[in-house]
CSV table of C-alpha atoms in Angstrom, one decimal:
chain,number,residue,atom,x,y,z
A,280,UNK,CA,113.4,144.5,-94.3
A,281,UNK,CA,114.9,142.6,-97.1
A,282,UNK,CA,113.2,142.8,-100.2
A,283,UNK,CA,112.7,139.5,-102.2
A,284,UNK,CA,114.1,140.0,-105.7
A,285,UNK,CA,111.7,138.8,-108.2
A,286,UNK,CA,113.3,136.2,-110.6
A,287,UNK,CA,113.4,137.3,-114.1
A,288,UNK,CA,112.2,135.1,-116.7
A,289,UNK,CA,111.6,135.3,-120.5
A,290,UNK,CA,108.8,132.8,-120.5
A,291,UNK,CA,105.2,132.9,-119.9
A,292,UNK,CA,102.4,130.1,-119.9
A,293,UNK,CA,100.4,129.9,-123.0
A,294,UNK,CA,99.8,132.5,-125.6
A,295,UNK,CA,101.0,136.2,-125.1
A,296,UNK,CA,97.8,138.4,-124.9
A,297,UNK,CA,97.8,141.6,-127.2
A,298,UNK,CA,96.8,143.5,-123.9
A,299,UNK,CA,100.3,142.6,-122.4
A,300,UNK,CA,102.1,143.9,-125.6
A,301,UNK,CA,100.0,147.3,-125.3
A,302,UNK,CA,100.9,147.5,-121.7
A,303,UNK,CA,104.7,147.0,-122.4
A,304,UNK,CA,104.5,149.9,-125.2
A,305,UNK,CA,102.7,152.3,-122.8
A,306,UNK,CA,105.3,151.8,-120.0
A,307,UNK,CA,108.0,153.2,-122.3
A,308,UNK,CA,106.4,156.7,-122.5
A,309,UNK,CA,108.6,157.7,-119.5
A,310,UNK,CA,111.9,157.0,-121.3
A,311,UNK,CA,112.5,160.3,-123.0
A,312,UNK,CA,115.8,159.2,-124.8
A,313,UNK,CA,114.0,156.6,-127.0
A,314,UNK,CA,113.2,157.6,-130.6
A,315,UNK,CA,112.3,154.3,-132.2
A,316,UNK,CA,110.8,151.0,-131.0
A,317,UNK,CA,111.0,148.0,-133.1
A,318,UNK,CA,108.6,145.0,-132.3
A,319,UNK,CA,108.5,141.4,-133.5
A,320,UNK,CA,105.5,139.2,-132.8
A,321,UNK,CA,105.6,135.6,-133.7
A,322,UNK,CA,102.3,133.9,-134.4
A,323,UNK,CA,101.4,130.3,-134.7
A,324,UNK,CA,100.8,129.4,-138.3
A,325,UNK,CA,98.3,126.8,-139.7
A,326,UNK,CA,101.1,124.9,-141.5
A,327,UNK,CA,100.1,121.9,-143.7
A,328,UNK,CA,102.3,118.9,-142.9
A,329,UNK,CA,101.7,115.7,-145.1
A,330,UNK,CA,98.1,116.8,-145.4
A,331,UNK,CA,97.3,117.6,-142.1
A,332,UNK,CA,96.8,121.1,-140.7
A,333,UNK,CA,98.6,122.4,-137.5
A,334,UNK,CA,96.0,123.4,-134.9
A,335,UNK,CA,98.6,124.4,-132.0
A,336,UNK,CA,102.1,124.2,-131.0
A,337,UNK,CA,103.1,123.0,-127.5
A,338,UNK,CA,106.3,124.6,-126.4
A,339,UNK,CA,108.8,123.1,-123.9
A,340,UNK,CA,112.3,124.1,-123.0
A,341,UNK,CA,115.4,123.4,-121.3
A,342,UNK,CA,114.5,126.3,-119.1
A,343,UNK,CA,117.5,126.7,-117.1
A,344,UNK,CA,119.8,127.0,-120.3
A,345,UNK,CA,117.2,128.8,-122.3
A,346,UNK,CA,116.9,131.6,-119.7
A,347,UNK,CA,120.7,131.9,-119.7
A,348,UNK,CA,121.0,132.0,-123.5
A,349,UNK,CA,118.3,134.6,-124.0
A,350,UNK,CA,119.9,136.7,-121.3
A,351,UNK,CA,123.2,136.6,-123.0
A,352,UNK,CA,121.9,137.3,-126.4
A,353,UNK,CA,119.9,140.2,-124.9
A,354,UNK,CA,122.9,141.8,-123.1
A,355,UNK,CA,125.1,141.4,-126.2
A,356,UNK,CA,122.7,143.2,-128.5
A,357,UNK,CA,121.9,145.8,-126.1
A,358,UNK,CA,125.8,146.7,-126.1
A,359,UNK,CA,126.3,146.1,-129.6
A,360,UNK,CA,123.6,148.4,-130.8
A,361,UNK,CA,123.7,150.8,-127.7
A,362,UNK,CA,119.9,150.2,-127.0
A,363,UNK,CA,117.9,152.0,-124.3
A,364,UNK,CA,116.2,148.7,-123.5
A,365,UNK,CA,115.1,145.3,-124.9
A,366,UNK,CA,112.5,142.8,-123.8
A,367,UNK,CA,111.8,139.2,-124.7
A,368,UNK,CA,109.0,136.9,-123.9
A,369,UNK,CA,108.4,133.5,-125.3
A,370,UNK,CA,105.4,131.1,-124.6
A,371,UNK,CA,105.4,127.7,-123.1
A,372,UNK,CA,102.9,125.1,-123.2
A,373,UNK,CA,100.0,125.3,-125.8
A,374,UNK,CA,99.5,128.1,-128.2
A,375,UNK,CA,96.7,128.0,-130.7
A,376,UNK,CA,96.9,128.9,-134.4
A,377,UNK,CA,96.7,132.7,-134.7
A,378,UNK,CA,98.0,133.4,-131.1
A,379,UNK,CA,101.2,135.2,-130.3
A,380,UNK,CA,104.1,133.0,-129.1
A,381,UNK,CA,107.1,135.3,-129.2
A,382,UNK,CA,107.3,139.1,-128.4
A,383,UNK,CA,110.6,140.9,-129.0
A,384,UNK,CA,110.6,144.7,-128.2
A,385,UNK,CA,113.7,146.8,-128.6
A,386,UNK,CA,114.0,150.5,-128.1
A,387,UNK,CA,116.7,153.0,-129.2
A,388,UNK,CA,117.3,156.5,-130.0
A,389,UNK,CA,117.2,155.9,-133.6
A,390,UNK,CA,115.4,153.5,-135.9
A,391,UNK,CA,118.3,151.8,-137.8
A,392,UNK,CA,119.8,150.5,-134.6
A,393,UNK,CA,116.4,149.4,-133.3
A,394,UNK,CA,115.4,147.5,-136.6
A,395,UNK,CA,118.7,145.8,-136.9
A,396,UNK,CA,118.8,144.8,-133.1
A,397,UNK,CA,115.3,143.5,-133.3
A,398,UNK,CA,116.0,141.2,-136.3
A,399,UNK,CA,119.2,140.0,-134.7
A,400,UNK,CA,117.6,139.2,-131.5
A,401,UNK,CA,114.7,137.0,-133.2
A,402,UNK,CA,117.2,135.2,-135.3
A,403,UNK,CA,119.5,134.3,-132.4
A,404,UNK,CA,116.7,133.3,-130.2
A,405,UNK,CA,115.4,130.9,-132.8
A,406,UNK,CA,118.9,129.5,-133.4
A,407,UNK,CA,120.3,129.4,-130.0
A,408,UNK,CA,117.8,128.9,-127.4
A,409,UNK,CA,117.0,125.4,-126.4
A,410,UNK,CA,113.2,125.6,-127.1
A,411,UNK,CA,111.2,122.8,-128.5
A,412,UNK,CA,107.7,122.8,-130.3
A,413,UNK,CA,105.4,119.9,-130.8
A,414,UNK,CA,103.0,120.9,-133.7
A,415,UNK,CA,99.6,119.4,-132.9
A,416,UNK,CA,97.1,118.6,-135.6
A,417,UNK,CA,93.4,118.7,-135.6
A,418,UNK,CA,93.1,115.0,-135.3
A,419,UNK,CA,95.3,115.0,-132.0
A,420,UNK,CA,98.5,113.6,-133.7
A,421,UNK,CA,101.7,115.5,-133.8
A,422,UNK,CA,105.1,116.2,-135.2
A,423,UNK,CA,108.2,118.0,-133.8
A,424,UNK,CA,108.9,121.5,-135.2
A,425,UNK,CA,112.4,122.2,-136.4
A,426,UNK,CA,113.3,125.8,-137.1
A,427,UNK,CA,114.5,126.6,-140.7
A,428,UNK,CA,117.5,128.9,-140.2
B,24,UNK,CA,125.6,109.1,-115.3
B,25,UNK,CA,122.3,111.0,-115.2
B,26,UNK,CA,121.0,112.3,-118.4
B,27,UNK,CA,118.1,114.6,-119.1
B,28,UNK,CA,116.1,114.4,-122.4
B,29,UNK,CA,113.8,116.8,-124.2
B,30,UNK,CA,111.4,116.6,-127.3
B,31,UNK,CA,111.5,113.8,-129.6
B,32,UNK,CA,114.4,112.2,-127.8
B,33,UNK,CA,112.3,111.9,-124.5
B,34,UNK,CA,109.5,110.6,-126.7
B,35,UNK,CA,111.8,107.8,-128.1
B,36,UNK,CA,113.3,107.0,-124.8
B,37,UNK,CA,109.8,107.2,-123.1
B,38,UNK,CA,111.3,109.0,-120.2
B,39,UNK,CA,112.7,112.5,-119.4
B,40,UNK,CA,115.7,111.2,-117.2
B,41,UNK,CA,117.8,108.3,-118.0
B,42,UNK,CA,120.8,106.6,-116.1
B,43,UNK,CA,123.8,105.5,-118.3
B,44,UNK,CA,127.1,103.9,-117.8
B,45,UNK,CA,129.8,106.2,-117.4
B,46,UNK,CA,131.3,107.6,-120.7
B,47,UNK,CA,134.8,109.3,-121.0
B,48,UNK,CA,133.6,111.9,-123.4
B,49,UNK,CA,130.6,113.0,-125.5
B,50,UNK,CA,131.5,110.7,-128.5
B,51,UNK,CA,131.6,107.7,-126.3
B,52,UNK,CA,128.3,108.6,-124.7
B,53,UNK,CA,126.6,109.2,-128.1
B,54,UNK,CA,127.7,105.5,-128.9
B,55,UNK,CA,126.3,104.1,-125.8
B,56,UNK,CA,123.1,106.1,-126.4
B,57,UNK,CA,122.4,104.9,-129.9
B,58,UNK,CA,123.1,101.2,-128.5
B,59,UNK,CA,120.6,101.6,-125.7
B,60,UNK,CA,118.0,103.5,-128.0
B,61,UNK,CA,118.4,102.5,-131.6
B,62,UNK,CA,115.8,105.1,-132.5
B,63,UNK,CA,118.3,107.9,-131.6
B,64,UNK,CA,120.5,106.9,-134.7
B,65,UNK,CA,118.3,108.8,-137.0
B,66,UNK,CA,117.9,111.9,-134.8
B,67,UNK,CA,120.0,115.0,-134.8
B,68,UNK,CA,120.9,116.1,-131.5
B,69,UNK,CA,123.3,118.3,-129.4
B,70,UNK,CA,124.6,117.8,-125.9
B,71,UNK,CA,124.7,120.3,-123.2
B,72,UNK,CA,127.2,119.9,-120.3
B,73,UNK,CA,126.6,122.1,-117.3
B,74,UNK,CA,124.3,124.3,-119.3
B,75,UNK,CA,126.7,124.8,-122.4
B,76,UNK,CA,126.6,123.1,-125.7
B,77,UNK,CA,129.7,120.9,-126.1
B,78,UNK,CA,131.4,119.0,-129.2
B,79,UNK,CA,132.0,115.4,-129.3
B,80,UNK,CA,135.6,115.5,-128.0
B,81,UNK,CA,134.4,117.1,-124.7
B,82,UNK,CA,135.4,115.0,-121.6
B,83,UNK,CA,132.8,114.0,-119.2
B,84,UNK,CA,132.6,113.6,-115.4
B,85,UNK,CA,130.2,111.8,-113.2
B,86,UNK,CA,128.9,114.9,-111.6
B,87,UNK,CA,128.3,116.8,-115.0
B,88,UNK,CA,124.8,117.9,-115.7
B,89,UNK,CA,124.2,116.3,-119.2
B,90,UNK,CA,121.2,117.2,-121.3
B,91,UNK,CA,120.3,115.9,-124.9
B,92,UNK,CA,118.8,118.5,-127.0
B,93,UNK,CA,116.8,117.9,-130.3
B,94,UNK,CA,116.8,120.7,-133.0
B,95,UNK,CA,115.3,123.9,-131.7
B,96,UNK,CA,112.0,125.4,-132.6
B,97,UNK,CA,111.6,128.5,-130.7
B,98,UNK,CA,110.0,131.7,-132.2
């Protein structure tokens, strides 16, 4: 019988639930060569723009390219820092203020590599992945978010 | 040539996919685009061809998968 290979994606619909992050941490207890985890969580902030406060961000992406870009970044960083493993999850669609929209989780034998790799992964995803964000205000109007790099 | 748009560019063009006359390279395409959509003139955008970002001198073919990308906002 041929097994269907599940397509790997770095995207999930809506906010990233804290339970999902906890489950991901728990799964790593079997990997005995890990000595340090580093986790980044991006949260939607109630920015004020021209007197209006952001209520939510609606994410979209050029999915096919974004998946390739993130896969490439992940592979490069795993090799560069000799990581045990690395995981990336980014929201698509609507994420409200206070909810998590990006989860980066890297694991290494030692803390220095984990910390540096995590930071590098976040910076590169923000800079290189074709992801777009519509900042939606309380009154229903919106503006397009641009990352400050 | 068929071109896909995202974000604010799709909003300005009021469509996600547009059909344009053939352009020999990316710079020529940019000129055609701002003629057709004057609102693009004030927008910074990059162009992906066959899933890779390219610069203005990149030559285009009719079969290329061309996508216009406004500034990124992930994370």
